[in-house]
Amino acid sequence: MSKKVIIIGGVAGGATAAARLRRISEEVEIILIEKGEHISFANCGLPYYIGETIKDRSKLLVQTVEGMSKKFLLDIRVQSEAISIDSNNKKVTIKNLQTEEIYEETYDKLLLSPGARPIIPPILGIENHQSLFTLRNIPDTDRIKAFVDQNAPESAVIIGGGFIGVEMAENLAARGIKVMIVEKGHQVLGPLDVEMAGPVQTHLKQNGITLILGNGVKEFKGNGDIIVLEDGTEVQTDMTILSIGVRPENELAKQAGLEIGEQGGIVVNHLLQTSNQDIYAVGDAIEVRDYINRKKTMIPLAGPANRQGRIAANNMMEKKEKYEGTLGTSIVKVFDLTVATTGNNEKTLQKWGIPYEVVHIHPNSHAGYYPESSSIAFKLIFDKESGQIYGAQAIGRGGVDKRIDVIATAIKGNLTVEDLTNLELSYAPPYSSAKDPVNMAGYVAVNIVEGELEQIQWHEVDQIVQNGGYLLDVRENVEREFGYIEGSLNMSLGEIRERMAELPKNQPIYVSCQVGLRGYLASRILKNNGFNVKNVDGGWKTYSSAFADTEMAERTEGSSQTNEEIREDESFQIDTVLDVSGLTCPMPIVKLKQGMDQLESKQVLELQATDRGVLSDLPAWTKKVGHQILKTEQVGSTIKFWIKKK
């Protein structure tokens, strides 16, 4: 006897389940009920259609009703709403939203894939807002794009600095709109830890985005064109986008008497069955188990929803496949940066009281001598005792997706940090280095597991210095011109052996460098000579990342050149070209200093760099020493500067 399956909700979970059911059996009767007009569309592509990176709207439609119905022999009923479930008699009451007809359908198995809806908080005056938008589906997208096309707004405020908020900021900026992000938390992109969010926030500001952090919205005035923040600040805007998160569509499940979790998600077991064994649920509406800490959580991502749809279909057809939990691997484009995470961050592990260790490294995306190499900020979180990998975060211009995907795969394969050192990953100069960043992170982590390396984290440094700790900066003295930890003493790595007598043996020495490598080398030298040594993980680059916004403001305030000083002057003659592509700050400026020393007064040097830190380091340094930036230009990932010697 053939089964009859009703699926409520399409898009990732529901549409995938329908297709999988048909691949398993030609006999099963499949009815797909979708409240909207479209059964399967690319949610994640919506901001890019508004920004006109994706120009053809039809490309957002993954499957059409007609095409999918024919291909998979489905009874698809769009613009139809399931309004109640009678789980005792296994019936669904459905309303045709076009004709207002209400009718019933019986089922053998029922799949709920209702998704989630944007959170709209009860902000004073929100009901009067004339240009307030959320972004969740095709109609939302059409409304936003039509408003931008027809009204040509000059300004926009995005409330919420999550993935969608940041993507919308970039795409509205691409339309020539001045964008402000208002985020109640103290950082954007919550899955990142704070020191990793710092450079992302700096990059947003460098691209013209105004950030208001640690401040929420109190009130909308007038027609919503004036936003009053919690601290009393008033902001004028032509349009507002709410992007503060989503909540599961659970009303139908509640009405059916299904169990609902503390966070509002539909409770399912490892087979994705609800509290009623004939009703399954998938996607953004369900509560899942975190793959790392095994606690219940909500992770609204397209990838897991697709897998859940397939697994639920298998189980409705008696295949008994387990859903093992959600890792939360995610990625987002932020102008020229790629930001990706997998597994648990420090905040989550701290919440559940799980002990962990962290390493930060700053390798190049590929061989530094090959053009367009750039730095990756890479963070690995693991268990010091077992070597189990808990998570990773990475930020950079290139190669980020590859590294995070490798770590996500390693976690699923139960690999340890020691296994990372043995991974044989593809290498050629345009793609990687002989020691891939994943291998490098593994080496550092293994050193910690084996007790060869002791370290402290960036957030411990200030207190240690304040308490009289001995902090040794082993970089070259010229590097300190571009930033250093207050209270640190300088002795370069090359001087340590000959100046070792100057160092104390009666207290720990905390060693810092630019990214951690020279600090590790120094710590080995000192440890082998009887010193008590700990390394500052990730060096100055990680430490300063946590204060990236403050640091950037201090370096530019009163020191950056005015528009008159940075002038677009085409009439100069270039006397020398210096290519520092692949080098990370401050080395481009160190090399520039050496290059400028070789020039005569008023001669011009062309600098070619790929590290975007140059954008803040260079103006501050040239102003300080009296040189003049004549012109700047970006070609692909290469930033060019033309500097006249004083």
PDB file of N, CA and C in Angstrom, residues 28-68:
ATOM      1  N   VAL A  28       4.780   6.595  -3.708  1.00  0.00           N
ATOM      2  CA  VAL A  28       4.356   7.484  -2.629  1.00  0.00           C
ATOM      3  C   VAL A  28       3.659   8.725  -3.196  1.00  0.00           C
ATOM      4  N   GLU A  29       2.536   9.098  -2.577  1.00  0.00           N
ATOM      5  CA  GLU A  29       1.817  10.315  -2.971  1.00  0.00           C
ATOM      6  C   GLU A  29       2.373  11.483  -2.158  1.00  0.00           C
ATOM      7  N   ILE A  30       2.796  12.538  -2.840  1.00  0.00           N
ATOM      8  CA  ILE A  30       3.459  13.667  -2.168  1.00  0.00           C
ATOM      9  C   ILE A  30       2.705  14.954  -2.463  1.00  0.00           C
ATOM     10  N   ILE A  31       2.242  15.591  -1.405  1.00  0.00           N
ATOM     11  CA  ILE A  31       1.588  16.900  -1.531  1.00  0.00           C
ATOM     12  C   ILE A  31       2.446  17.922  -0.795  1.00  0.00           C
ATOM     13  N   LEU A  32       2.839  18.976  -1.503  1.00  0.00           N
ATOM     14  CA  LEU A  32       3.661  20.032  -0.903  1.00  0.00           C
ATOM     15  C   LEU A  32       2.819  21.302  -0.780  1.00  0.00           C
ATOM     16  N   ILE A  33       2.629  21.765   0.436  1.00  0.00           N
ATOM     17  CA  ILE A  33       1.830  22.960   0.713  1.00  0.00           C
ATOM     18  C   ILE A  33       2.769  24.127   0.999  1.00  0.00           C
ATOM     19  N   GLU A  34       2.676  25.202   0.242  1.00  0.00           N
ATOM     20  CA  GLU A  34       3.537  26.374   0.430  1.00  0.00           C
ATOM     21  C   GLU A  34       2.692  27.639   0.487  1.00  0.00           C
ATOM     22  N   LYS A  35       2.865  28.372   1.585  1.00  0.00           N
ATOM     23  CA  LYS A  35       2.075  29.582   1.787  1.00  0.00           C
ATOM     24  C   LYS A  35       2.409  30.666   0.766  1.00  0.00           C
ATOM     25  N   GLY A  36       3.683  30.727   0.367  1.00  0.00           N
ATOM     26  CA  GLY A  36       4.108  31.749  -0.578  1.00  0.00           C
ATOM     27  C   GLY A  36       3.910  31.340  -2.021  1.00  0.00           C
ATOM     28  N   GLU A  37       4.471  32.138  -2.901  1.00  0.00           N
ATOM     29  CA  GLU A  37       4.319  31.906  -4.336  1.00  0.00           C
ATOM     30  C   GLU A  37       5.394  30.974  -4.875  1.00  0.00           C
ATOM     31  N   HIS A  38       6.536  30.902  -4.157  1.00  0.00           N
ATOM     32  CA  HIS A  38       7.689  30.158  -4.664  1.00  0.00           C
ATOM     33  C   HIS A  38       8.007  29.000  -3.733  1.00  0.00           C
ATOM     34  N   ILE A  39       8.316  27.843  -4.304  1.00  0.00           N
ATOM     35  CA  ILE A  39       8.578  26.668  -3.474  1.00  0.00           C
ATOM     36  C   ILE A  39      10.052  26.517  -3.141  1.00  0.00           C
ATOM     37  N   SER A  40      10.935  27.025  -3.978  1.00  0.00           N
ATOM     38  CA  SER A  40      12.366  26.845  -3.745  1.00  0.00           C
ATOM     39  C   SER A  40      13.117  28.027  -4.333  1.00  0.00           C
ATOM     40  N   PHE A  41      13.693  28.835  -3.457  1.00  0.00           N
ATOM     41  CA  PHE A  41      14.446  29.998  -3.922  1.00  0.00           C
ATOM     42  C   PHE A  41      15.720  30.143  -3.107  1.00  0.00           C
ATOM     43  N   ALA A  42      16.654  30.912  -3.630  1.00  0.00           N
ATOM     44  CA  ALA A  42      17.971  31.058  -3.012  1.00  0.00           C
ATOM     45  C   ALA A  42      17.951  32.178  -1.970  1.00  0.00           C
ATOM     46  N   ASN A  43      17.569  31.824  -0.734  1.00  0.00           N
ATOM     47  CA  ASN A  43      17.528  32.828   0.345  1.00  0.00           C
ATOM     48  C   ASN A  43      18.828  33.613   0.437  1.00  0.00           C
ATOM     49  N   CYS A  44      19.930  32.882   0.371  1.00  0.00           N
ATOM     50  CA  CYS A  44      21.231  33.504   0.621  1.00  0.00           C
ATOM     51  C   CYS A  44      21.654  34.452  -0.507  1.00  0.00           C
ATOM     52  N   GLY A  45      20.975  34.365  -1.646  1.00  0.00           N
ATOM     53  CA  GLY A  45      21.317  35.251  -2.752  1.00  0.00           C
ATOM     54  C   GLY A  45      20.522  36.548  -2.763  1.00  0.00           C
ATOM     55  N   LEU A  46      19.541  36.675  -1.861  1.00  0.00           N
ATOM     56  CA  LEU A  46      18.634  37.825  -1.910  1.00  0.00           C
ATOM     57  C   LEU A  46      19.355  39.178  -1.773  1.00  0.00           C
ATOM     58  N   PRO A  47      20.276  39.345  -0.818  1.00  0.00           N
ATOM     59  CA  PRO A  47      20.946  40.656  -0.717  1.00  0.00           C
ATOM     60  C   PRO A  47      21.689  41.046  -1.990  1.00  0.00           C
ATOM     61  N   TYR A  48      22.222  40.033  -2.701  1.00  0.00           N
ATOM     62  CA  TYR A  48      23.040  40.323  -3.882  1.00  0.00           C
ATOM     63  C   TYR A  48      22.192  40.706  -5.091  1.00  0.00           C
ATOM     64  N   TYR A  49      20.931  40.344  -5.070  1.00  0.00           N
ATOM     65  CA  TYR A  49      20.009  40.826  -6.106  1.00  0.00           C
ATOM     66  C   TYR A  49      19.666  42.293  -5.836  1.00  0.00           C
ATOM     67  N   ILE A  50      19.478  42.638  -4.573  1.00  0.00           N
ATOM     68  CA  ILE A  50      19.218  44.042  -4.214  1.00  0.00           C
ATOM     69  C   ILE A  50      20.409  44.912  -4.569  1.00  0.00           C
ATOM     70  N   GLY A  51      21.624  44.379  -4.327  1.00  0.00           N
ATOM     71  CA  GLY A  51      22.842  45.127  -4.651  1.00  0.00           C
ATOM     72  C   GLY A  51      23.210  45.085  -6.121  1.00  0.00           C
ATOM     73  N   GLU A  52      22.459  44.311  -6.905  1.00  0.00           N
ATOM     74  CA  GLU A  52      22.611  44.177  -8.358  1.00  0.00           C
ATOM     75  C   GLU A  52      23.891  43.456  -8.777  1.00  0.00           C
ATOM     76  N   THR A  53      24.488  42.705  -7.851  1.00  0.00           N
ATOM     77  CA  THR A  53      25.523  41.761  -8.252  1.00  0.00           C
ATOM     78  C   THR A  53      24.876  40.639  -9.052  1.00  0.00           C
ATOM     79  N   ILE A  54      23.713  40.177  -8.570  1.00  0.00           N
ATOM     80  CA  ILE A  54      22.856  39.258  -9.336  1.00  0.00           C
ATOM     81  C   ILE A  54      21.801  40.120 -10.018  1.00  0.00           C
ATOM     82  N   LYS A  55      21.826  40.173 -11.321  1.00  0.00           N
ATOM     83  CA  LYS A  55      20.951  41.093 -12.044  1.00  0.00           C
ATOM     84  C   LYS A  55      19.628  40.445 -12.492  1.00  0.00           C
ATOM     85  N   ASP A  56      19.650  39.130 -12.689  1.00  0.00           N
ATOM     86  CA  ASP A  56      18.475  38.425 -13.197  1.00  0.00           C
ATOM     87  C   ASP A  56      17.708  37.801 -12.038  1.00  0.00           C
ATOM     88  N   ARG A  57      16.535  38.312 -11.740  1.00  0.00           N
ATOM     89  CA  ARG A  57      15.725  37.831 -10.618  1.00  0.00           C
ATOM     90  C   ARG A  57      15.399  36.351 -10.741  1.00  0.00           C
ATOM     91  N   SER A  58      15.206  35.880 -11.962  1.00  0.00           N
ATOM     92  CA  SER A  58      14.810  34.486 -12.161  1.00  0.00           C
ATOM     93  C   SER A  58      15.885  33.509 -11.684  1.00  0.00           C
ATOM     94  N   LYS A  59      17.121  33.968 -11.613  1.00  0.00           N
ATOM     95  CA  LYS A  59      18.198  33.079 -11.163  1.00  0.00           C
ATOM     96  C   LYS A  59      18.086  32.754  -9.677  1.00  0.00           C
ATOM     97  N   LEU A  60      17.283  33.525  -8.944  1.00  0.00           N
ATOM     98  CA  LEU A  60      17.058  33.236  -7.528  1.00  0.00           C
ATOM     99  C   LEU A  60      16.097  32.072  -7.333  1.00  0.00           C
ATOM    100  N   LEU A  61      15.347  31.749  -8.357  1.00  0.00           N
ATOM    101  CA  LEU A  61      14.343  30.693  -8.254  1.00  0.00           C
ATOM    102  C   LEU A  61      14.987  29.348  -8.593  1.00  0.00           C
ATOM    103  N   VAL A  62      15.277  28.575  -7.562  1.00  0.00           N
ATOM    104  CA  VAL A  62      15.988  27.313  -7.748  1.00  0.00           C
ATOM    105  C   VAL A  62      15.133  26.307  -8.504  1.00  0.00           C
ATOM    106  N   GLN A  63      13.864  26.209  -8.121  1.00  0.00           N
ATOM    107  CA  GLN A  63      12.937  25.312  -8.805  1.00  0.00           C
ATOM    108  C   GLN A  63      11.614  26.048  -8.993  1.00  0.00           C
ATOM    109  N   THR A  64      11.013  25.899 -10.161  1.00  0.00           N
ATOM    110  CA  THR A  64       9.669  26.445 -10.380  1.00  0.00           C
ATOM    111  C   THR A  64       8.633  25.384 -10.017  1.00  0.00           C
ATOM    112  N   VAL A  65       7.405  25.836  -9.760  1.00  0.00           N
ATOM    113  CA  VAL A  65       6.327  24.900  -9.435  1.00  0.00           C
ATOM    114  C   VAL A  65       6.117  23.925 -10.582  1.00  0.00           C
ATOM    115  N   GLU A  66       6.044  24.464 -11.788  1.00  0.00           N
ATOM    116  CA  GLU A  66       5.783  23.624 -12.958  1.00  0.00           C
ATOM    117  C   GLU A  66       6.919  22.632 -13.180  1.00  0.00           C
ATOM    118  N   GLY A  67       8.148  23.134 -13.100  1.00  0.00           N
ATOM    119  CA  GLY A  67       9.295  22.269 -13.361  1.00  0.00           C
ATOM    120  C   GLY A  67       9.435  21.159 -12.331  1.00  0.00           C
ATOM    121  N   MET A  68       9.265  21.513 -11.064  1.00  0.00           N
ATOM    122  CA  MET A  68       9.440  20.512 -10.014  1.00  0.00           C
ATOM    123  C   MET A  68       8.280  19.517  -9.988  1.00  0.00           C
TER     124      MET A  68
END
